[in-house]
mmCIF file of C-alpha atoms in Angstrom:
data_model
loop_
_atom_site.group_PDB
_atom_site.id
_atom_site.type_symbol
_atom_site.label_atom_id
_atom_site.label_comp_id
_atom_site.label_asym_id
_atom_site.label_seq_id
_atom_site.Cartn_x
_atom_site.Cartn_y
_atom_site.Cartn_z
ATOM 1 C CA MET A 1 0.000 0.000 0.000
ATOM 2 C CA PHE A 2 1.282 3.478 -0.879
ATOM 3 C CA LYS A 3 2.227 5.417 2.253
ATOM 4 C CA HIS A 4 0.814 8.875 1.619
ATOM 5 C CA LEU A 5 1.115 10.069 5.244
ATOM 6 C CA ASP A 6 4.418 11.159 6.751
ATOM 7 C CA ALA A 7 3.274 10.451 10.308
ATOM 8 C CA PHE A 8 0.349 9.173 12.358
ATOM 9 C CA LEU A 9 0.231 10.729 15.842
ATOM 10 C CA VAL A 10 -1.264 8.585 18.600
ATOM 11 C CA GLY A 11 -2.030 9.554 22.195
ATOM 12 C CA TYR A 12 -4.863 10.661 24.474
ATOM 13 C CA TYR A 13 -5.860 13.294 21.954
ATOM 14 C CA GLY A 14 -9.226 14.978 21.530
ATOM 15 C CA MET A 15 -10.216 14.318 25.145
ATOM 16 C CA GLN A 16 -10.780 18.014 26.006
ATOM 17 C CA ASN A 17 -7.697 18.105 28.227
ATOM 18 C CA CYS A 18 -5.266 21.054 28.072
ATOM 19 C CA GLY A 19 -2.290 18.866 28.952
ATOM 20 C CA ASP A 20 -2.941 16.406 26.144
ATOM 21 C CA ASP A 21 -3.665 19.287 23.759
ATOM 22 C CA ALA A 22 -0.214 20.677 24.556
ATOM 23 C CA LEU A 23 1.405 17.283 23.997
ATOM 24 C CA LEU A 24 -0.356 16.960 20.642
ATOM 25 C CA LEU A 25 0.671 20.442 19.527
ATOM 26 C CA ALA A 26 4.257 19.787 20.639
ATOM 27 C CA THR A 27 4.315 16.457 18.788
ATOM 28 C CA HIS A 28 2.841 17.975 15.624
ATOM 29 C CA PHE A 29 5.226 20.952 15.812
ATOM 30 C CA GLY A 30 8.232 18.700 16.443
ATOM 31 C CA ALA A 31 7.360 16.253 13.670
ATOM 32 C CA ARG A 32 7.257 19.101 11.152
ATOM 33 C CA LYS A 33 10.365 20.823 12.501
ATOM 34 C CA HIS A 34 12.664 17.875 13.166
ATOM 35 C CA LEU A 35 11.378 15.122 10.847
ATOM 36 C CA GLN A 36 10.099 17.319 8.000
ATOM 37 C CA CYS A 37 6.657 15.696 8.204
ATOM 38 C CA ASN A 38 4.063 17.583 6.173
ATOM 39 C CA LYS A 39 1.182 15.138 5.815
ATOM 40 C CA ILE A 40 0.141 14.222 9.351
ATOM 41 C CA ALA A 41 -2.923 12.392 10.680
ATOM 42 C CA VAL A 42 -3.967 12.336 14.343
ATOM 43 C CA SER A 43 -5.821 9.692 16.323
ATOM 44 C CA SER A 44 -8.703 11.777 17.713
ATOM 45 C CA MET A 45 -12.470 11.504 18.139
ATOM 46 C CA ARG A 46 -13.072 15.239 17.666
ATOM 47 C CA ASP A 47 -11.784 18.150 15.636
ATOM 48 C CA ILE A 48 -9.343 20.308 17.627
ATOM 49 C CA LYS A 49 -8.203 23.864 16.998
ATOM 50 C CA LEU A 50 -4.769 23.778 18.642
ATOM 51 C CA CYS A 51 -3.562 27.247 17.634
ATOM 52 C CA ASP A 52 -4.319 30.049 15.206
ATOM 53 C CA ASP A 53 -3.099 28.178 12.127
ATOM 54 C CA LEU A 54 -3.618 24.520 13.063
ATOM 55 C CA GLN A 55 -6.942 22.694 12.963
ATOM 56 C CA ILE A 56 -6.753 18.957 13.637
ATOM 57 C CA ALA A 57 -9.316 16.808 11.830
ATOM 58 C CA LYS A 58 -10.826 13.880 13.692
ATOM 59 C CA THR A 59 -10.128 10.381 12.414
ATOM 60 C CA LEU A 60 -12.065 8.259 14.924
ATOM 61 C CA ARG A 61 -15.790 7.880 15.564
ATOM 62 C CA LYS A 62 -17.445 8.866 18.854
ATOM 63 C CA THR A 63 -20.096 6.225 18.163
ATOM 64 C CA GLN A 64 -18.825 3.107 16.419
ATOM 65 C CA ASN A 65 -21.078 1.345 13.925
ATOM 66 C CA TRP A 66 -19.579 -1.962 14.965
ATOM 67 C CA ARG A 67 -17.260 -3.171 17.692
ATOM 68 C CA GLY A 68 -13.599 -2.491 16.959
ATOM 69 C CA GLN A 69 -14.275 0.054 14.206
ATOM 70 C CA ASN A 70 -11.936 2.672 15.665
ATOM 71 C CA ARG A 71 -9.167 0.133 16.004
ATOM 72 C CA VAL A 72 -9.497 -0.723 12.321
ATOM 73 C CA ILE A 73 -9.419 3.004 11.479
ATOM 74 C CA GLN A 74 -6.194 3.363 13.454
ATOM 75 C CA TYR A 75 -4.670 0.351 11.708
ATOM 76 C CA ARG A 76 -5.597 1.797 8.315
ATOM 77 C CA HIS A 77 -3.918 5.113 9.138
ATOM 78 C CA ALA A 78 -0.826 3.361 10.473
ATOM 79 C CA LEU A 79 -0.570 1.304 7.295
ATOM 80 C CA ALA A 80 -0.775 4.501 5.234
ATOM 81 C CA SER A 81 1.920 6.240 7.325
ATOM 82 C CA LYS A 82 5.705 6.176 7.164
ATOM 83 C CA ARG A 83 5.881 6.236 10.967
ATOM 84 C CA VAL A 84 3.763 6.263 14.098
ATOM 85 C CA ILE A 85 4.666 8.753 16.824
ATOM 86 C CA PHE A 86 3.345 8.339 20.361
ATOM 87 C CA GLY A 87 3.720 11.856 21.723
ATOM 88 C CA GLY A 88 3.758 12.390 25.477
ATOM 89 C CA GLY A 89 1.752 11.172 28.431
ATOM 90 C CA SER A 90 1.331 8.105 30.627
ATOM 91 C CA VAL A 91 0.446 5.672 27.872
ATOM 92 C CA PHE A 92 2.201 2.420 28.791
ATOM 93 C CA HIS A 93 0.577 0.533 31.636
ATOM 94 C CA ASN A 94 -1.815 -2.178 30.416
ATOM 95 C CA ALA A 95 -1.157 -5.089 28.074
ATOM 96 C CA THR A 96 -4.100 -4.621 25.703
ATOM 97 C CA ASP A 97 -3.223 -1.006 24.972
ATOM 98 C CA ILE A 98 0.510 -1.698 24.610
ATOM 99 C CA ASN A 99 -0.107 -4.593 22.225
ATOM 100 C CA GLN A 100 -2.287 -2.340 20.062
ATOM 101 C CA LYS A 101 0.639 0.064 19.860
ATOM 102 C CA ARG A 102 2.859 -2.828 18.780
ATOM 103 C CA HIS A 103 0.414 -3.600 15.979
ATOM 104 C CA LEU A 104 0.429 0.033 14.849
ATOM 105 C CA ILE A 105 4.214 0.293 14.564
ATOM 106 C CA LYS A 106 4.387 -3.003 12.678
ATOM 107 C CA LEU A 107 1.969 -1.629 10.099
ATOM 108 C CA ALA A 108 3.791 1.690 9.738
ATOM 109 C CA GLY A 109 7.368 0.521 10.126
ATOM 110 C CA GLN A 110 8.894 -0.311 13.476
ATOM 111 C CA LYS A 111 12.313 1.290 13.146
ATOM 112 C CA ARG A 112 10.937 4.624 11.934
ATOM 113 C CA SER A 113 8.338 4.829 14.710
ATOM 114 C CA GLN A 114 8.968 6.628 17.996
ATOM 115 C CA ALA A 115 7.562 7.151 21.489
ATOM 116 C CA LEU A 116 8.554 10.599 22.758
ATOM 117 C CA GLY A 117 8.201 12.227 26.170
ATOM 118 C CA VAL A 118 6.281 9.246 27.535
ATOM 119 C CA SER A 119 6.269 7.588 30.940
ATOM 120 C CA LEU A 120 6.223 3.855 31.628
ATOM 121 C CA GLY A 121 4.172 2.108 34.292
ATOM 122 C CA PRO A 122 3.044 1.441 36.856
ATOM 123 C CA PHE A 123 2.093 -1.745 35.043
ATOM 124 C CA LYS A 124 -1.295 -3.272 35.687
ATOM 125 C CA ASP A 125 0.166 -6.801 35.756
ATOM 126 C CA THR A 126 3.080 -8.942 34.537
ATOM 127 C CA GLN A 127 1.459 -9.250 31.106
ATOM 128 C CA ALA A 128 1.635 -5.470 30.734
ATOM 129 C CA GLU A 129 5.303 -5.431 31.718
ATOM 130 C CA GLN A 130 6.085 -8.190 29.214
ATOM 131 C CA ALA A 131 4.175 -6.379 26.462
ATOM 132 C CA CYS A 132 6.083 -3.174 27.207
ATOM 133 C CA ALA A 133 9.401 -5.031 27.016
ATOM 134 C CA LYS A 134 8.444 -6.313 23.558
ATOM 135 C CA PHE A 135 7.420 -2.828 22.446
ATOM 136 C CA LEU A 136 10.736 -1.365 23.611
ATOM 137 C CA ARG A 137 12.636 -3.966 21.583
ATOM 138 C CA GLU A 138 10.548 -3.356 18.469
ATOM 139 C CA VAL A 139 10.141 0.430 18.258
ATOM 140 C CA GLY A 140 12.860 2.557 16.696
ATOM 141 C CA PHE A 141 13.350 5.040 19.533
ATOM 142 C CA VAL A 142 11.903 5.865 22.948
ATOM 143 C CA ALA A 143 12.422 9.079 24.941
ATOM 144 C CA VAL A 144 10.999 8.936 28.469
ATOM 145 C CA ARG A 145 10.148 12.014 30.510
ATOM 146 C CA ASP A 146 11.246 10.842 33.966
ATOM 147 C CA GLN A 147 14.012 8.879 35.658
ATOM 148 C CA GLN A 148 11.696 6.166 36.989
ATOM 149 C CA SER A 149 10.514 5.358 33.461
ATOM 150 C CA TYR A 150 14.118 5.212 32.261
ATOM 151 C CA ASP A 151 15.010 2.813 35.086
ATOM 152 C CA ILE A 152 11.995 0.642 34.242
ATOM 153 C CA ALA A 153 12.940 0.533 30.557
ATOM 154 C CA LYS A 154 16.526 -0.493 31.284
ATOM 155 C CA ALA A 155 15.408 -3.061 33.858
ATOM 156 C CA ILE A 156 12.971 -4.901 31.579
ATOM 157 C CA THR A 157 14.870 -4.384 28.291
ATOM 158 C CA PRO A 158 18.550 -3.568 28.968
ATOM 159 C CA ASP A 159 19.466 -3.194 25.281
ATOM 160 C CA CYS A 160 16.527 -0.995 24.214
ATOM 161 C CA ASN A 161 17.091 2.323 22.454
ATOM 162 C CA VAL A 162 15.793 4.583 25.230
ATOM 163 C CA LYS A 163 16.789 8.073 26.299
ATOM 164 C CA LEU A 164 15.926 10.189 29.326
ATOM 165 C CA SER A 165 14.482 13.495 28.122
ATOM 166 C CA PHE A 166 11.769 15.762 29.538
ATOM 167 C CA ASP A 167 8.071 16.605 29.323
ATOM 168 C CA LEU A 168 7.344 17.143 25.631
ATOM 169 C CA ALA A 169 5.018 20.103 26.229
ATOM 170 C CA VAL A 170 7.905 22.331 27.343
ATOM 171 C CA SER A 171 9.265 22.349 23.774
ATOM 172 C CA LEU A 172 6.358 24.674 22.922
ATOM 173 C CA CYS A 173 8.486 27.484 24.353
ATOM 174 C CA LYS A 174 10.106 27.344 20.882
ATOM 175 C CA HIS A 175 6.789 27.581 19.032
ATOM 176 C CA PRO A 176 6.518 30.784 16.944
ATOM 177 C CA GLN A 177 3.155 31.621 18.567
ATOM 178 C CA PHE A 178 4.435 31.182 22.132
ATOM 179 C CA LYS A 179 4.081 34.640 23.684
ATOM 180 C CA VAL A 180 3.500 35.339 27.358
ATOM 181 C CA ASN A 181 2.888 38.467 29.378
ATOM 182 C CA GLN A 182 6.002 40.411 30.341
ATOM 183 C CA GLY A 183 4.158 43.185 32.183
ATOM 184 C CA PRO A 184 2.398 43.607 35.538
ATOM 185 C CA ARG A 185 0.410 40.708 36.967
ATOM 186 C CA GLN A 186 -2.801 40.629 38.970
ATOM 187 C CA GLY A 187 -4.792 38.040 40.868
ATOM 188 C CA ILE A 188 -4.573 34.425 41.979
ATOM 189 C CA LEU A 189 -5.433 31.604 39.572
ATOM 190 C CA PHE A 190 -6.696 28.254 40.869
ATOM 191 C CA ASN A 191 -7.168 24.954 39.058
ATOM 192 C CA VAL A 192 -8.956 22.037 40.695
ATOM 193 C CA CYS A 193 -9.814 18.596 39.383
ATOM 194 C CA PRO A 194 -11.541 15.407 40.563
ATOM 195 C CA VAL A 195 -9.363 12.696 42.090
ATOM 196 C CA ALA A 196 -10.238 9.347 40.519
ATOM 197 C CA LYS A 197 -10.339 6.280 42.733
ATOM 198 C CA ASP A 198 -10.265 3.743 39.903
ATOM 199 C CA ALA A 199 -9.511 3.356 36.196
ATOM 200 C CA PHE A 200 -13.101 4.345 35.311
ATOM 201 C CA GLY A 201 -12.765 7.821 36.811
ATOM 202 C CA ASN A 202 -15.059 7.211 39.783
ATOM 203 C CA THR A 203 -14.567 9.593 42.694
ATOM 204 C CA ASP A 204 -15.450 9.697 46.387
ATOM 205 C CA PRO A 205 -18.250 12.308 46.692
ATOM 206 C CA PHE A 206 -17.495 12.953 50.365
ATOM 207 C CA GLU A 207 -13.811 13.605 49.677
ATOM 208 C CA GLU A 208 -14.629 15.869 46.725
ATOM 209 C CA GLU A 209 -17.038 17.950 48.818
ATOM 210 C CA GLN A 210 -14.550 18.186 51.685
ATOM 211 C CA ARG A 211 -11.811 19.256 49.280
ATOM 212 C CA ALA A 212 -14.094 21.948 47.873
ATOM 213 C CA ARG A 213 -14.897 23.210 51.388
ATOM 214 C CA ASP A 214 -11.233 23.331 52.387
ATOM 215 C CA LEU A 215 -10.159 25.196 49.259
ATOM 216 C CA SER A 216 -13.128 27.559 49.511
ATOM 217 C CA GLN A 217 -12.058 28.508 53.031
ATOM 218 C CA VAL A 218 -8.501 29.185 51.868
ATOM 219 C CA ILE A 219 -9.746 31.253 48.924
ATOM 220 C CA GLU A 220 -12.077 33.329 51.100
ATOM 221 C CA ALA A 221 -9.337 34.000 53.665
ATOM 222 C CA LEU A 222 -6.925 35.044 50.899
ATOM 223 C CA TRP A 223 -9.403 37.403 49.296
ATOM 224 C CA ARG A 224 -10.282 39.049 52.610
ATOM 225 C CA ARG A 225 -6.614 39.470 53.507
ATOM 226 C CA THR A 226 -5.146 40.487 50.135
ATOM 227 C CA GLY A 227 -8.036 41.721 47.999
ATOM 228 C CA GLU A 228 -6.519 39.897 44.998
ATOM 229 C CA ARG A 229 -9.039 38.847 42.363
ATOM 230 C CA ILE A 230 -9.782 35.124 42.400
ATOM 231 C CA THR A 231 -10.138 33.090 39.207
ATOM 232 C CA LEU A 232 -10.668 29.372 38.619
ATOM 233 C CA ILE A 233 -9.609 27.810 35.308
ATOM 234 C CA ASN A 234 -10.745 24.469 33.899
ATOM 235 C CA PHE A 235 -8.030 22.374 32.253
ATOM 236 C CA ASN A 236 -10.344 19.478 31.413
ATOM 237 C CA GLY A 237 -13.658 20.218 29.730
ATOM 238 C CA HIS A 238 -15.191 16.725 29.912
ATOM 239 C CA ALA A 239 -18.746 16.944 31.253
ATOM 240 C CA GLN A 240 -18.380 14.086 33.756
ATOM 241 C CA LEU A 241 -14.624 13.621 34.270
ATOM 242 C CA GLY A 242 -13.496 17.226 33.869
ATOM 243 C CA ASP A 243 -12.816 20.076 36.264
ATOM 244 C CA GLY A 244 -16.160 21.831 35.906
ATOM 245 C CA GLN A 245 -18.070 20.082 38.676
ATOM 246 C CA LEU A 246 -15.508 20.828 41.392
ATOM 247 C CA THR A 247 -15.064 24.376 40.086
ATOM 248 C CA LYS A 248 -18.829 24.860 40.251
ATOM 249 C CA LEU A 249 -18.971 23.461 43.785
ATOM 250 C CA ILE A 250 -16.318 25.915 44.997
ATOM 251 C CA CYS A 251 -18.055 28.833 43.286
ATOM 252 C CA GLU A 252 -21.359 27.884 44.929
ATOM 253 C CA GLN A 253 -19.741 27.802 48.363
ATOM 254 C CA LEU A 254 -18.219 31.253 47.786
ATOM 255 C CA ARG A 255 -21.320 32.832 46.234
ATOM 256 C CA GLY A 256 -22.309 36.056 47.980
ATOM 257 C CA ARG A 257 -19.065 36.173 49.970
ATOM 258 C CA VAL A 258 -16.215 36.295 47.445
ATOM 259 C CA PRO A 259 -16.309 37.538 43.829
ATOM 260 C CA VAL A 260 -14.989 34.668 41.717
ATOM 261 C CA SER A 261 -14.592 34.414 37.950
ATOM 262 C CA THR A 262 -14.073 31.250 35.918
ATOM 263 C CA ILE A 263 -12.226 30.458 32.697
ATOM 264 C CA PRO A 264 -13.583 27.564 30.599
ATOM 265 C CA TYR A 265 -11.516 24.869 28.922
ATOM 266 C CA ASN A 266 -9.629 26.100 25.846
ATOM 267 C CA SER A 267 -8.096 23.679 23.320
ATOM 268 C CA ASN A 268 -5.321 26.155 22.425
ATOM 269 C CA PRO A 269 -2.512 25.570 24.975
ATOM 270 C CA LEU A 270 -0.614 28.659 23.809
ATOM 271 C CA LYS A 271 -3.625 30.847 24.631
ATOM 272 C CA VAL A 272 -3.967 29.143 28.016
ATOM 273 C CA MET A 273 -0.342 29.929 28.851
ATOM 274 C CA GLN A 274 -0.896 33.550 27.854
ATOM 275 C CA VAL A 275 -3.805 33.716 30.286
ATOM 276 C CA ILE A 276 -1.775 32.156 33.108
ATOM 277 C CA SER A 277 1.070 34.627 32.596
ATOM 278 C CA HIS A 278 -1.170 37.540 33.670
ATOM 279 C CA PHE A 279 -1.566 36.193 37.231
ATOM 280 C CA LYS A 280 0.734 36.649 40.211
ATOM 281 C CA VAL A 281 0.557 32.956 41.116
ATOM 282 C CA MET A 282 -1.150 29.751 39.979
ATOM 283 C CA VAL A 283 -2.347 27.100 42.437
ATOM 284 C CA SER A 284 -2.952 23.920 40.451
ATOM 285 C CA MET A 285 -3.922 20.305 40.953
ATOM 286 C CA ARG A 286 -3.465 19.387 37.287
ATOM 287 C CA LEU A 287 0.089 18.421 36.339
ATOM 288 C CA HIS A 288 0.086 20.520 33.188
ATOM 289 C CA GLY A 289 -1.364 23.456 35.068
ATOM 290 C CA ASN A 290 1.959 23.546 36.880
ATOM 291 C CA VAL A 291 3.850 22.813 33.654
ATOM 292 C CA PHE A 292 2.139 25.745 31.897
ATOM 293 C CA ALA A 293 2.849 28.041 34.849
ATOM 294 C CA TYR A 294 6.505 27.005 34.766
ATOM 295 C CA MET A 295 6.744 27.632 31.020
ATOM 296 C CA SER A 296 5.210 31.101 31.396
ATOM 297 C CA LYS A 297 7.505 31.845 34.371
ATOM 298 C CA THR A 298 4.501 32.188 36.646
ATOM 299 C CA PRO A 299 4.990 31.181 40.308
ATOM 300 C CA SER A 300 3.073 27.967 40.924
ATOM 301 C CA ILE A 301 1.944 26.037 43.961
ATOM 302 C CA ALA A 302 1.403 22.347 43.226
ATOM 303 C CA LEU A 303 -1.525 20.579 44.881
ATOM 304 C CA ASN A 304 -0.278 17.092 44.084
ATOM 305 C CA TYR A 305 -2.743 14.208 43.802
ATOM 306 C CA HIS A 306 -0.647 11.694 41.824
ATOM 307 C CA PRO A 307 3.002 10.510 41.838
ATOM 308 C CA LYS A 308 3.521 12.043 38.377
ATOM 309 C CA CYS A 309 2.835 15.482 39.885
ATOM 310 C CA GLU A 310 5.488 15.002 42.562
ATOM 311 C CA GLN A 311 7.926 13.695 39.944
ATOM 312 C CA TRP A 312 7.482 16.919 37.985
ATOM 313 C CA CYS A 313 8.228 18.974 41.106
ATOM 314 C CA GLU A 314 11.421 16.972 41.628
ATOM 315 C CA GLN A 315 12.502 17.389 38.014
ATOM 316 C CA ILE A 316 12.335 21.173 38.068
ATOM 317 C CA GLY A 317 13.509 21.560 41.662
ATOM 318 C CA LEU A 318 10.317 23.192 42.932
ATOM 319 C CA PRO A 319 10.877 24.215 46.577
ATOM 320 C CA GLN A 320 9.071 22.099 49.173
ATOM 321 C CA ALA A 321 7.242 25.210 50.397
ATOM 322 C CA MET A 322 5.451 25.285 47.024
ATOM 323 C CA ARG A 323 4.220 21.666 47.179
ATOM 324 C CA PHE A 324 1.185 20.267 48.966
ATOM 325 C CA ASP A 325 -0.458 16.837 49.068
ATOM 326 C CA ILE A 326 -4.075 17.505 48.141
ATOM 327 C CA ASN A 327 -5.198 14.500 50.205
ATOM 328 C CA GLN A 328 -3.729 15.813 53.457
ATOM 329 C CA PHE A 329 -2.800 19.473 53.240
ATOM 330 C CA SER A 330 -2.868 22.198 55.890
ATOM 331 C CA LYS A 331 -5.260 25.011 55.054
ATOM 332 C CA ARG A 332 -3.199 27.373 57.183
ATOM 333 C CA GLY A 333 -0.008 26.199 55.465
ATOM 334 C CA LEU A 334 -1.445 26.801 51.985
ATOM 335 C CA PHE A 335 -2.781 30.217 53.004
ATOM 336 C CA ASN A 336 0.583 31.215 54.469
ATOM 337 C CA ALA A 337 2.512 30.071 51.381
ATOM 338 C CA ILE A 338 0.361 32.215 49.092
ATOM 339 C CA GLU A 339 0.156 35.240 51.389
ATOM 340 C CA GLN A 340 3.903 35.308 52.068
ATOM 341 C CA GLY A 341 4.660 34.852 48.376
ATOM 342 C CA LEU A 342 2.455 37.800 47.474
ATOM 343 C CA GLU A 343 4.190 39.937 50.089
ATOM 344 C CA THR A 344 7.845 39.000 49.617
ATOM 345 C CA GLY A 345 8.004 37.014 46.369
ATOM 346 C CA PHE A 346 7.524 33.344 45.584
ATOM 347 C CA PRO A 347 10.433 30.877 45.535
ATOM 348 C CA MET A 348 10.879 29.579 41.992
ATOM 349 C CA ALA A 349 12.017 26.266 40.508
ATOM 350 C CA GLN A 350 15.773 25.676 40.427
ATOM 351 C CA LEU A 351 15.846 24.423 36.834
ATOM 352 C CA PRO A 352 15.857 27.329 34.356
ATOM 353 C CA VAL A 353 13.049 27.199 31.797
ATOM 354 C CA GLU A 354 15.610 27.624 29.023
ATOM 355 C CA THR A 355 17.432 24.462 30.149
ATOM 356 C CA ALA A 356 14.170 22.541 30.401
ATOM 357 C CA THR A 357 13.254 23.652 26.879
ATOM 358 C CA GLU A 358 16.521 22.258 25.527
ATOM 359 C CA ARG A 359 15.882 18.947 27.295
ATOM 360 C CA SER A 360 12.348 18.812 25.947
ATOM 361 C CA GLU A 361 13.574 19.412 22.406
ATOM 362 C CA ALA A 362 16.016 16.541 22.982
ATOM 363 C CA ASN A 363 13.023 14.194 22.668
ATOM 364 C CA TRP A 364 13.694 14.486 18.939
ATOM 365 C CA SER A 365 17.411 13.719 19.226
ATOM 366 C CA LYS A 366 18.726 10.179 19.491
ATOM 367 C CA GLN A 367 21.992 11.242 21.121
ATOM 368 C CA ASP A 368 22.598 9.457 24.407
ATOM 369 C CA GLU A 369 22.880 12.201 26.991
ATOM 370 C CA GLN A 370 21.405 12.002 30.471
ATOM 371 C CA PRO A 371 20.202 15.255 32.045
ATOM 372 C CA LYS A 372 20.492 15.887 35.762
ATOM 373 C CA PHE A 373 17.254 16.407 37.649
ATOM 374 C CA PHE A 374 16.921 18.164 40.999
ATOM 375 C CA SER A 375 15.937 15.259 43.223
ATOM 376 C CA ARG A 376 16.521 14.383 46.830
ATOM 377 C CA HIS A 377 15.282 10.830 46.378
ATOM 378 C CA PRO A 378 17.656 8.028 45.293
ATOM 379 C CA ALA A 379 14.937 6.477 43.132
ATOM 380 C CA LEU A 380 14.812 9.658 41.072
ATOM 381 C CA GLN A 381 18.557 10.274 40.714
#
């Protein structure tokens, strides 16, 4: 079959998630810049406007006419492509999904296919680990975004072609439309999200309500003390699994007491970063909320709910005073961190954004160079 596509991009794309939108834009931008790919298809169930001059056309069906239709569509696109690129995210943890990726690269061409800025594990079972080991042996090149993933790759497949790089989204600092505010800043920006208890996205209603109450109390105290405008931004626009429900709950608890504005989900990550750069500080649960703040040189306080969030903090050397465990945080401690930062300045990450950008761009380079991350934990050295 004639391969009329230069690349087929596969990931959690079209899910109304700012982080995945950024990874898709970075993958698309990098494929054109570094691999000279012009004809690119994307595995997505919806059309996405990623930036002013890039509209992604959907390839998958929201409602399948028959079971397995979307898988066949993916296989057809892989067969018509010179390479498959898995761009960013936690996409290697269960056997069924990993084996589908193995099928895709076989159809496109294993040695030309790549997995860039990805993380490996935790594996669901031994079958998933074995499937990942096979994938690592078969694919042309893998760049992982964290030390733990690199250690896993070398442990299960010592001779695989893997490199330790960085979060792929940070390479967007090199995008021609990347422009952030250089002037005065105002206000405090919050991002909240549901904390899933299982793979289906189910949450604990009691915990969600308690989290909303705790954050509402912190927000009200901050507004009364500082007078800074309060804004909540949604990074995930999914009706059931997105940020909207928790955002709405917080707004309802503050109604009549604190003026609060909200910013809806936006599929253009460059626009989202521009918005963030106008605030004095961002307080975010979402990993890529903190990534976007870092890229726009906006002070950020991480409300970590997942190991990947803590790993990011370690990678950039975010001071401990700017990190909180969302499951057991001190309201007084969070209030103090924000108030003191507004008064005297926020401590920033140790890793310069310019250095991180170079490491992110290294996802596209097969040179074997291992960057140093700012970690106090042996497992992350």
